[in-house]
Each structure stands twice: as structure tokens, then as C-alpha cells.
Amino acid sequence: MNELETLSEWLNEARNAVFFGGAGVSTESGIPDFRSEQGIYRKKYPYPAETMLSHAFFHSYTAEFYDFYRTVMLYPDAPPNAAHRTLAVLERDGHLAACVTQNIDGLHQLAGSRRVFELHGSVHRNFCLRCGAAYDLTYILNSTDIPRCACGGTVKPDVVLYGEQLDYGTLDEASAAIRAADVLIVGGTSLAVYPAAGLIDLYRGQRLVLINLGETPADARADLLVRDKVGEVLSAAYGVGGAE
Ligand code: NAD
């Protein structure tokens, strides 16, 4: 059996699979990741991206943060791709229990996935640091300089910046889903960002699938390693159309 046939069999047999993904899941939607050749880290900005996306930078240089964030992190017109669509169908068909994502773009939900654990938050949720009022992505896109609340407070994206804690509730639920998974599919992530990357250590099964273009520290542990595009691979393995 080749890799695709094995993956196809494992997906069809799964009753409780979990997908764990990162920025590489959305590159086929036209959103750059961080560490690939075309990734955000390869571009020249005044400071390293990790600095500009940090808690300290947000609070000290809020206008510069928003300038970078609006330009580099927001892709409101990016559509879900074959990976997002296939995962939504796998959930609908009773094979997939949850998507655990490091992404902040909301594309899993847009494709129809219901049980999505967003470890790093979402660009679609924003809130006032003073009064807690909620704002959507359009509000951020239409704002200039620093987005302000009606109360005068600064609006912050509900995104986990470098130097900030992950939400414990989300982490707990994602951990429980991975512990209970019969198949764990890891895709489109360099597994370089902790504590998120450490979650895959919780998987206890014998069907760890890794679909990634580049090498990862978990390659040697994978029961099935596919070095290809995650959207193309998942849609080919589960027979969901890849075209827009
Ligand atoms: P990363 O940039 O470190 O790694 C992406 C990995 O995906 C690389 O190993 C690359 O080889 C692989 N890849 C790229 N395109 C692929 C494809 N089509 N198919 C298979 N593999 C592909 O990303 P990361 O591990 O998620 O960590 C970076 C952090 O950046 C995350 O915490 C995430 O929150 C954030 N981020 C999110 C978005 C988004 O929401 N779309 C975009 C950029 C960065």
C-alpha cells in the first residue's frame, strides 16, 4: 500500500481522529506562513516578527504593532482550501473529533468545521482592554492607527502574542481531544512554537500521521510521513474536491 492508500484507510476507519495544524495549512489559501521560503520571517521588517508580535511590543509601540499586524497577519478575503474543506467533511462524516490549530485566521470554521480549538486565538475576535467590549475583524481593518473603543480604550486582538499565556480552557480541551484520538494527523506546522507543539506528545495511539513540506522534529516518530501539500494530500486521501 502506498502512503495515500494507507492514509485513506486510516481516515475511513477513524472514529475519533484529531487534526493538529499550523500556518502551513493556510498557505494553499494564499496566507504566508512564518518559516517557509516565502514565509513572514524571511521578509525584512524593522524588527524581527517575534518582536513585533510580542506582548511587550503591543503595549509599548501599539501603532507600529497595528501597522505590521494589518499588513502581515490579516487576509480577510482568503478562502478555505482543500485541507480545511476535507477536515470539515471528515468531521461531518463522523471520522474527525476536532481540529486543534495554531492558526488565527478562522478558516476551519469558515469551511464548516465545528469543533475547533484555536490555541493562539483568532483575528476575528477583538476586545477593548478597558471595558471588554467586543469588535470584529472589519472594525480593525477599517480603523487607522490604533483602533479605539467607544469608551476610549485600546482594542486588542484576541490573539496570543509572544510572551502571553495560552488560554487554559482551550489548552485543556485540545489536550483531552488529542489524548483520546485514534488517529492524530499533524500538518502544516514546523512544530517549533511551544507549548502548542508539545501537545502532540499526548497522543497515545499508533497512527500518527505527519503531512508537512519541510522537516519537523517529530518526523522520526511518525507512523506515516507524507512530505507534500496538506490540502492536496488530505483531499486526495478522502476524495474531497480540491478545486475552488
Ligand atoms: P511555521 O511557519 O513555523 O511552519 C509552517 C510549516 O508548514 C513549515 O514546516 C512548512 O514547510 C509547512 N508548509 C507550508 N505550506 C505547506 C503546505 N501547503 N502543506 C504542508 N506543509 C506546508 O508555522 P507554525 O508551525 O504554525 O508556527 C508559526 C506560528 O505562526 C503559529 O503559532 C501561528 O499562530 C502563526 N501563524 C498563523 C498564520 C495563520 O493563521 N494562517 C499565518 C502565519 C503564522
mmCIF file of C-alpha atoms and ligand atoms in Angstrom:
data_model
loop_
_atom_site.group_PDB
_atom_site.id
_atom_site.type_symbol
_atom_site.label_atom_id
_atom_site.label_comp_id
_atom_site.label_asym_id
_atom_site.label_seq_id
_atom_site.Cartn_x
_atom_site.Cartn_y
_atom_site.Cartn_z
ATOM 1 C CA MET A 1 0.000 0.000 0.000
ATOM 2 C CA ASN A 2 1.313 3.467 -0.769
ATOM 3 C CA GLU A 3 1.147 6.447 1.614
ATOM 4 C CA LEU A 4 -2.095 7.798 0.191
ATOM 5 C CA GLU A 5 -3.848 4.428 0.367
ATOM 6 C CA THR A 6 -2.754 3.976 3.978
ATOM 7 C CA LEU A 7 -3.933 7.452 4.895
ATOM 8 C CA SER A 8 -7.219 6.856 3.109
ATOM 9 C CA GLU A 9 -7.750 3.628 5.056
ATOM 10 C CA TRP A 10 -6.859 5.250 8.393
ATOM 11 C CA LEU A 11 -9.185 8.202 7.758
ATOM 12 C CA ASN A 12 -12.072 5.935 6.799
ATOM 13 C CA GLU A 13 -11.522 3.720 9.844
ATOM 14 C CA ALA A 14 -11.133 6.654 12.260
ATOM 15 C CA ARG A 15 -13.896 7.375 14.750
ATOM 16 C CA ASN A 16 -12.103 9.949 16.841
ATOM 17 C CA ALA A 17 -9.302 11.438 14.764
ATOM 18 C CA VAL A 18 -7.795 14.802 15.626
ATOM 19 C CA PHE A 19 -6.069 17.186 13.259
ATOM 20 C CA PHE A 20 -3.290 19.369 14.673
ATOM 21 C CA GLY A 21 -2.176 22.094 12.287
ATOM 22 C CA GLY A 22 -0.297 25.310 11.820
ATOM 23 C CA ALA A 23 0.352 28.083 9.352
ATOM 24 C CA GLY A 24 1.187 25.621 6.536
ATOM 25 C CA VAL A 25 -2.491 24.615 6.456
ATOM 26 C CA SER A 26 -3.395 28.061 5.152
ATOM 27 C CA THR A 27 -0.586 28.651 2.627
ATOM 28 C CA GLU A 28 -2.761 26.964 -0.035
ATOM 29 C CA SER A 29 -5.283 29.754 0.728
ATOM 30 C CA GLY A 30 -2.640 32.380 -0.038
ATOM 31 C CA ILE A 31 -1.725 33.211 3.575
ATOM 32 C CA PRO A 32 2.034 33.086 4.107
ATOM 33 C CA ASP A 33 3.403 31.000 6.966
ATOM 34 C CA PHE A 34 6.312 32.075 9.163
ATOM 35 C CA ARG A 35 9.189 29.752 8.361
ATOM 36 C CA SER A 36 8.909 28.671 4.680
ATOM 37 C CA GLU A 37 10.893 30.303 1.851
ATOM 38 C CA GLN A 38 8.020 32.731 1.246
ATOM 39 C CA GLY A 39 7.335 32.992 4.969
ATOM 40 C CA ILE A 40 6.984 36.150 7.002
ATOM 41 C CA TYR A 41 10.276 35.536 8.834
ATOM 42 C CA ARG A 42 12.218 35.812 5.556
ATOM 43 C CA LYS A 43 10.958 39.340 4.877
ATOM 44 C CA LYS A 44 12.725 42.417 6.167
ATOM 45 C CA TYR A 45 10.840 44.411 8.770
ATOM 46 C CA PRO A 46 12.218 46.999 11.213
ATOM 47 C CA TYR A 47 12.294 44.351 13.971
ATOM 48 C CA PRO A 48 12.041 40.554 13.929
ATOM 49 C CA ALA A 49 8.419 39.350 13.570
ATOM 50 C CA GLU A 50 8.596 37.708 17.009
ATOM 51 C CA THR A 51 9.356 41.129 18.477
ATOM 52 C CA MET A 52 6.620 42.941 16.557
ATOM 53 C CA LEU A 53 4.081 40.279 17.524
ATOM 54 C CA SER A 54 5.009 40.328 21.202
ATOM 55 C CA HIS A 55 3.039 41.444 24.233
ATOM 56 C CA ALA A 56 5.723 43.983 25.117
ATOM 57 C CA PHE A 57 5.765 45.500 21.617
ATOM 58 C CA PHE A 58 1.954 45.753 21.543
ATOM 59 C CA HIS A 59 1.906 47.743 24.745
ATOM 60 C CA SER A 60 4.955 49.931 24.044
ATOM 61 C CA TYR A 61 4.514 50.587 20.313
ATOM 62 C CA THR A 62 0.814 49.983 19.684
ATOM 63 C CA ALA A 63 0.581 51.989 16.423
ATOM 64 C CA GLU A 64 3.619 50.187 14.949
ATOM 65 C CA PHE A 65 2.175 46.853 16.085
ATOM 66 C CA TYR A 66 -1.075 47.564 14.231
ATOM 67 C CA ASP A 67 0.756 48.734 11.138
ATOM 68 C CA PHE A 68 2.610 45.393 10.990
ATOM 69 C CA TYR A 69 -0.405 43.321 12.054
ATOM 70 C CA ARG A 70 -2.764 44.796 9.447
ATOM 71 C CA THR A 71 -0.195 44.390 6.672
ATOM 72 C CA VAL A 72 1.169 40.955 7.508
ATOM 73 C CA MET A 73 -1.362 38.996 9.557
ATOM 74 C CA LEU A 74 -4.776 39.904 8.113
ATOM 75 C CA TYR A 75 -6.139 38.216 4.976
ATOM 76 C CA PRO A 76 -9.887 38.830 5.115
ATOM 77 C CA ASP A 77 -10.505 37.573 1.564
ATOM 78 C CA ALA A 78 -8.526 34.329 1.805
ATOM 79 C CA PRO A 79 -10.834 31.357 1.147
ATOM 80 C CA PRO A 80 -10.660 27.973 2.886
ATOM 81 C CA ASN A 81 -8.669 25.463 0.856
ATOM 82 C CA ALA A 82 -8.846 21.721 0.252
ATOM 83 C CA ALA A 83 -7.353 20.959 3.678
ATOM 84 C CA HIS A 84 -9.976 22.993 5.539
ATOM 85 C CA ARG A 85 -12.786 21.571 3.397
ATOM 86 C CA THR A 86 -11.700 17.958 3.761
ATOM 87 C CA LEU A 87 -11.373 18.281 7.531
ATOM 88 C CA ALA A 88 -14.879 19.743 7.738
ATOM 89 C CA VAL A 89 -16.245 16.801 5.739
ATOM 90 C CA LEU A 90 -14.326 14.303 7.887
ATOM 91 C CA GLU A 91 -15.948 15.812 10.988
ATOM 92 C CA ARG A 92 -19.394 15.749 9.366
ATOM 93 C CA ASP A 93 -18.899 12.099 8.402
ATOM 94 C CA GLY A 94 -18.035 11.126 11.976
ATOM 95 C CA HIS A 95 -14.336 10.390 11.465
ATOM 96 C CA LEU A 96 -12.791 13.533 12.954
ATOM 97 C CA ALA A 97 -13.434 14.690 16.518
ATOM 98 C CA ALA A 98 -11.660 18.053 16.421
ATOM 99 C CA CYS A 99 -9.219 20.398 14.752
ATOM 100 C CA VAL A 100 -6.551 21.849 17.007
ATOM 101 C CA THR A 101 -4.994 24.824 15.279
ATOM 102 C CA GLN A 102 -2.202 27.265 15.897
ATOM 103 C CA ASN A 103 -3.732 29.470 13.193
ATOM 104 C CA ILE A 104 -5.599 32.649 13.887
ATOM 105 C CA ASP A 105 -7.347 33.012 10.522
ATOM 106 C CA GLY A 106 -10.670 31.272 11.266
ATOM 107 C CA LEU A 107 -10.600 29.284 8.016
ATOM 108 C CA HIS A 108 -11.521 25.937 9.617
ATOM 109 C CA GLN A 109 -14.809 27.399 10.849
ATOM 110 C CA LEU A 110 -15.407 29.119 7.505
ATOM 111 C CA ALA A 111 -15.071 25.730 5.812
ATOM 112 C CA GLY A 112 -17.661 24.235 8.175
ATOM 113 C CA SER A 113 -15.613 22.665 10.983
ATOM 114 C CA ARG A 114 -17.457 22.914 14.295
ATOM 115 C CA ARG A 115 -15.094 21.650 16.959
ATOM 116 C CA VAL A 116 -12.037 23.847 16.537
ATOM 117 C CA PHE A 117 -9.589 24.642 19.316
ATOM 118 C CA GLU A 118 -7.746 27.846 18.460
ATOM 119 C CA LEU A 119 -4.627 27.664 20.594
ATOM 120 C CA HIS A 120 -3.422 31.103 19.532
ATOM 121 C CA GLY A 121 -6.772 32.873 19.338
ATOM 122 C CA SER A 122 -8.423 34.488 16.336
ATOM 123 C CA VAL A 123 -8.159 37.681 14.317
ATOM 124 C CA HIS A 124 -11.971 37.667 14.210
ATOM 125 C CA ARG A 125 -12.278 38.457 17.915
ATOM 126 C CA ASN A 126 -11.041 41.743 19.334
ATOM 127 C CA PHE A 127 -11.808 43.401 22.613
ATOM 128 C CA CYS A 128 -11.348 46.653 24.490
ATOM 129 C CA LEU A 129 -8.641 46.458 27.127
ATOM 130 C CA ARG A 130 -10.555 48.926 29.305
ATOM 131 C CA CYS A 131 -14.229 47.845 29.186
ATOM 132 C CA GLY A 132 -14.080 44.458 27.414
ATOM 133 C CA ALA A 133 -16.390 45.461 24.521
ATOM 134 C CA ALA A 134 -16.095 43.119 21.530
ATOM 135 C CA TYR A 135 -15.170 44.171 17.993
ATOM 136 C CA ASP A 136 -14.985 42.191 14.761
ATOM 137 C CA LEU A 137 -12.249 41.997 12.162
ATOM 138 C CA THR A 138 -13.914 44.617 9.949
ATOM 139 C CA TYR A 139 -13.573 47.130 12.768
ATOM 140 C CA ILE A 140 -9.829 46.523 12.892
ATOM 141 C CA LEU A 141 -9.482 46.646 9.094
ATOM 142 C CA ASN A 142 -11.388 49.926 8.868
ATOM 143 C CA SER A 143 -9.512 51.563 11.695
ATOM 144 C CA THR A 144 -6.422 53.648 11.199
ATOM 145 C CA ASP A 145 -3.536 53.962 13.567
ATOM 146 C CA ILE A 146 -4.675 52.441 16.928
ATOM 147 C CA PRO A 147 -8.232 51.016 16.988
ATOM 148 C CA ARG A 148 -10.121 52.614 19.856
ATOM 149 C CA CYS A 149 -13.234 51.529 21.688
ATOM 150 C CA ALA A 150 -16.231 53.847 22.104
ATOM 151 C CA CYS A 151 -15.067 54.207 25.736
ATOM 152 C CA GLY A 152 -11.655 55.435 24.576
ATOM 153 C CA GLY A 153 -9.805 52.215 25.488
ATOM 154 C CA THR A 154 -7.387 50.434 23.160
ATOM 155 C CA VAL A 155 -8.772 47.475 21.233
ATOM 156 C CA LYS A 156 -6.576 44.349 21.232
ATOM 157 C CA PRO A 157 -6.900 41.295 19.002
ATOM 158 C CA ASP A 158 -7.810 38.095 20.865
ATOM 159 C CA VAL A 159 -4.567 36.623 19.576
ATOM 160 C CA VAL A 160 -1.903 35.091 21.779
ATOM 161 C CA LEU A 161 1.151 37.288 21.303
ATOM 162 C CA TYR A 162 4.677 36.159 22.079
ATOM 163 C CA GLY A 163 5.110 36.472 25.829
ATOM 164 C CA GLU A 164 1.433 35.780 26.560
ATOM 165 C CA GLN A 165 -0.173 32.692 28.108
ATOM 166 C CA LEU A 166 -2.348 30.354 26.109
ATOM 167 C CA ASP A 167 -5.940 30.086 27.265
ATOM 168 C CA TYR A 168 -6.024 27.239 29.794
ATOM 169 C CA GLY A 169 -9.540 26.131 28.882
ATOM 170 C CA THR A 170 -8.671 25.782 25.197
ATOM 171 C CA LEU A 171 -5.418 24.002 26.047
ATOM 172 C CA ASP A 172 -7.248 21.540 28.324
ATOM 173 C CA GLU A 173 -9.879 20.700 25.738
ATOM 174 C CA ALA A 174 -7.306 20.329 22.967
ATOM 175 C CA SER A 175 -5.182 18.095 25.215
ATOM 176 C CA ALA A 176 -8.149 15.880 26.064
ATOM 177 C CA ALA A 177 -9.082 15.522 22.390
ATOM 178 C CA ILE A 178 -5.525 14.526 21.445
ATOM 179 C CA ARG A 179 -5.275 12.032 24.340
ATOM 180 C CA ALA A 180 -8.492 10.375 23.171
ATOM 181 C CA ALA A 181 -7.629 10.373 19.448
ATOM 182 C CA ASP A 182 -7.429 7.135 17.494
ATOM 183 C CA VAL A 183 -5.594 8.883 14.644
ATOM 184 C CA LEU A 184 -3.573 12.089 15.049
ATOM 185 C CA ILE A 185 -2.920 13.985 11.831
ATOM 186 C CA VAL A 186 -0.298 16.686 12.164
ATOM 187 C CA GLY A 187 0.026 19.013 9.188
ATOM 188 C CA GLY A 188 1.483 22.316 8.040
ATOM 189 C CA THR A 189 3.459 23.073 11.150
ATOM 190 C CA SER A 190 7.173 23.308 11.847
ATOM 191 C CA LEU A 191 6.428 22.198 15.437
ATOM 192 C CA ALA A 192 8.711 24.984 16.608
ATOM 193 C CA VAL A 193 6.269 27.032 18.699
ATOM 194 C CA TYR A 194 5.758 25.855 22.283
ATOM 195 C CA PRO A 195 3.734 24.990 24.278
ATOM 196 C CA ALA A 196 1.440 24.249 21.301
ATOM 197 C CA ALA A 197 3.899 21.890 19.578
ATOM 198 C CA GLY A 198 4.260 19.826 22.761
ATOM 199 C CA LEU A 199 0.607 18.778 22.583
ATOM 200 C CA ILE A 200 1.338 16.024 20.092
ATOM 201 C CA ASP A 201 3.298 14.229 22.849
ATOM 202 C CA LEU A 202 -0.070 13.500 24.467
ATOM 203 C CA TYR A 203 -1.111 11.183 21.642
ATOM 204 C CA ARG A 204 -1.100 7.532 22.736
ATOM 205 C CA GLY A 205 -2.088 5.734 19.536
ATOM 206 C CA GLN A 206 -0.185 4.033 16.749
ATOM 207 C CA ARG A 207 -1.435 6.168 13.869
ATOM 208 C CA LEU A 208 0.489 9.402 13.971
ATOM 209 C CA VAL A 209 0.315 10.957 10.502
ATOM 210 C CA LEU A 210 2.627 13.836 9.638
ATOM 211 C CA ILE A 211 1.932 15.783 6.435
ATOM 212 C CA ASN A 212 4.405 18.614 6.002
ATOM 213 C CA LEU A 213 6.515 20.119 3.231
ATOM 214 C CA GLY A 214 9.515 20.752 5.458
ATOM 215 C CA GLU A 215 11.220 18.617 8.074
ATOM 216 C CA THR A 216 9.946 18.680 11.643
ATOM 217 C CA PRO A 217 11.390 17.432 14.938
ATOM 218 C CA ALA A 218 8.661 14.751 15.029
ATOM 219 C CA ASP A 219 9.420 13.174 11.629
ATOM 220 C CA ALA A 220 11.112 10.119 13.139
ATOM 221 C CA ARG A 221 8.101 9.428 15.376
ATOM 222 C CA ALA A 222 5.513 9.481 12.613
ATOM 223 C CA ASP A 223 3.817 6.193 11.728
ATOM 224 C CA LEU A 224 3.071 7.731 8.340
ATOM 225 C CA LEU A 225 5.124 10.618 6.946
ATOM 226 C CA VAL A 226 3.965 12.446 3.821
ATOM 227 C CA ARG A 227 6.167 15.258 2.577
ATOM 228 C CA ASP A 228 3.650 17.071 0.413
ATOM 229 C CA LYS A 229 0.966 19.743 0.495
ATOM 230 C CA VAL A 230 -1.538 19.071 3.233
ATOM 231 C CA GLY A 231 -4.571 20.222 1.210
ATOM 232 C CA GLU A 232 -3.684 18.092 -1.777
ATOM 233 C CA VAL A 233 -2.893 15.065 0.363
ATOM 234 C CA LEU A 234 -5.986 15.176 2.573
ATOM 235 C CA SER A 235 -8.376 15.799 -0.316
ATOM 236 C CA ALA A 236 -6.803 13.040 -2.403
ATOM 237 C CA ALA A 237 -6.947 10.601 0.532
ATOM 238 C CA TYR A 238 -10.566 11.330 1.373
ATOM 239 C CA GLY A 239 -11.878 12.144 -2.082
ATOM 240 C CA VAL A 240 -12.986 15.713 -1.463
ATOM 241 C CA GLY A 241 -12.627 18.046 -4.478
ATOM 242 C CA GLY A 242 -9.581 20.272 -4.238
ATOM 243 C CA ALA A 243 -10.643 22.928 -6.752
ATOM 244 C CA GLU A 244 -12.180 26.223 -5.651
HETATM 245 P P1 NAD B 1 5.611 27.737 10.565
HETATM 246 O O1 NAD B 1 5.640 28.866 9.593
HETATM 247 O O2 NAD B 1 6.648 27.694 11.605
HETATM 248 O O3 NAD B 1 5.712 26.368 9.776
HETATM 249 C C1 NAD B 1 4.888 26.071 8.691
HETATM 250 C C2 NAD B 1 5.241 24.669 8.232
HETATM 251 O O4 NAD B 1 4.297 24.303 7.266
HETATM 252 C C3 NAD B 1 6.620 24.562 7.593
HETATM 253 O O5 NAD B 1 7.259 23.414 8.119
HETATM 254 C C4 NAD B 1 6.310 24.381 6.098
HETATM 255 O O6 NAD B 1 7.240 23.509 5.470
HETATM 256 C C5 NAD B 1 4.960 23.750 6.143
HETATM 257 N N1 NAD B 1 4.086 24.050 5.000
HETATM 258 C C6 NAD B 1 3.886 25.223 4.367
HETATM 259 N N2 NAD B 1 2.925 25.113 3.437
HETATM 260 C C7 NAD B 1 2.525 23.809 3.487
HETATM 261 C C8 NAD B 1 1.558 23.045 2.781
HETATM 262 N N3 NAD B 1 0.789 23.593 1.817
HETATM 263 N N4 NAD B 1 1.414 21.737 3.086
HETATM 264 C C9 NAD B 1 2.180 21.156 4.050
HETATM 265 N N5 NAD B 1 3.110 21.817 4.744
HETATM 266 C C10 NAD B 1 3.262 23.137 4.475
HETATM 267 O O7 NAD B 1 4.141 27.688 11.179
HETATM 268 P P2 NAD B 1 3.619 27.130 12.586
HETATM 269 O O8 NAD B 1 4.300 25.871 12.933
HETATM 270 O O9 NAD B 1 2.155 27.180 12.536
HETATM 271 O O10 NAD B 1 4.108 28.212 13.655
HETATM 272 C C11 NAD B 1 4.034 29.571 13.419
HETATM 273 C C12 NAD B 1 3.040 30.401 14.239
HETATM 274 O O11 NAD B 1 2.572 31.356 13.331
HETATM 275 C C13 NAD B 1 1.804 29.731 14.738
HETATM 276 O O12 NAD B 1 1.773 29.902 16.096
HETATM 277 C C14 NAD B 1 0.633 30.506 14.129
HETATM 278 O O13 NAD B 1 -0.174 31.034 15.145
HETATM 279 C C15 NAD B 1 1.225 31.696 13.449
HETATM 280 N N6 NAD B 1 0.761 31.988 12.080
HETATM 281 C C16 NAD B 1 -0.539 31.798 11.740
HETATM 282 C C17 NAD B 1 -0.962 32.061 10.444
HETATM 283 C C18 NAD B 1 -2.400 31.836 10.102
HETATM 284 O O14 NAD B 1 -3.271 31.968 10.960
HETATM 285 N N7 NAD B 1 -2.710 31.445 8.857
HETATM 286 C C19 NAD B 1 -0.061 32.507 9.484
HETATM 287 C C20 NAD B 1 1.264 32.721 9.866
HETATM 288 C C21 NAD B 1 1.673 32.445 11.170
#
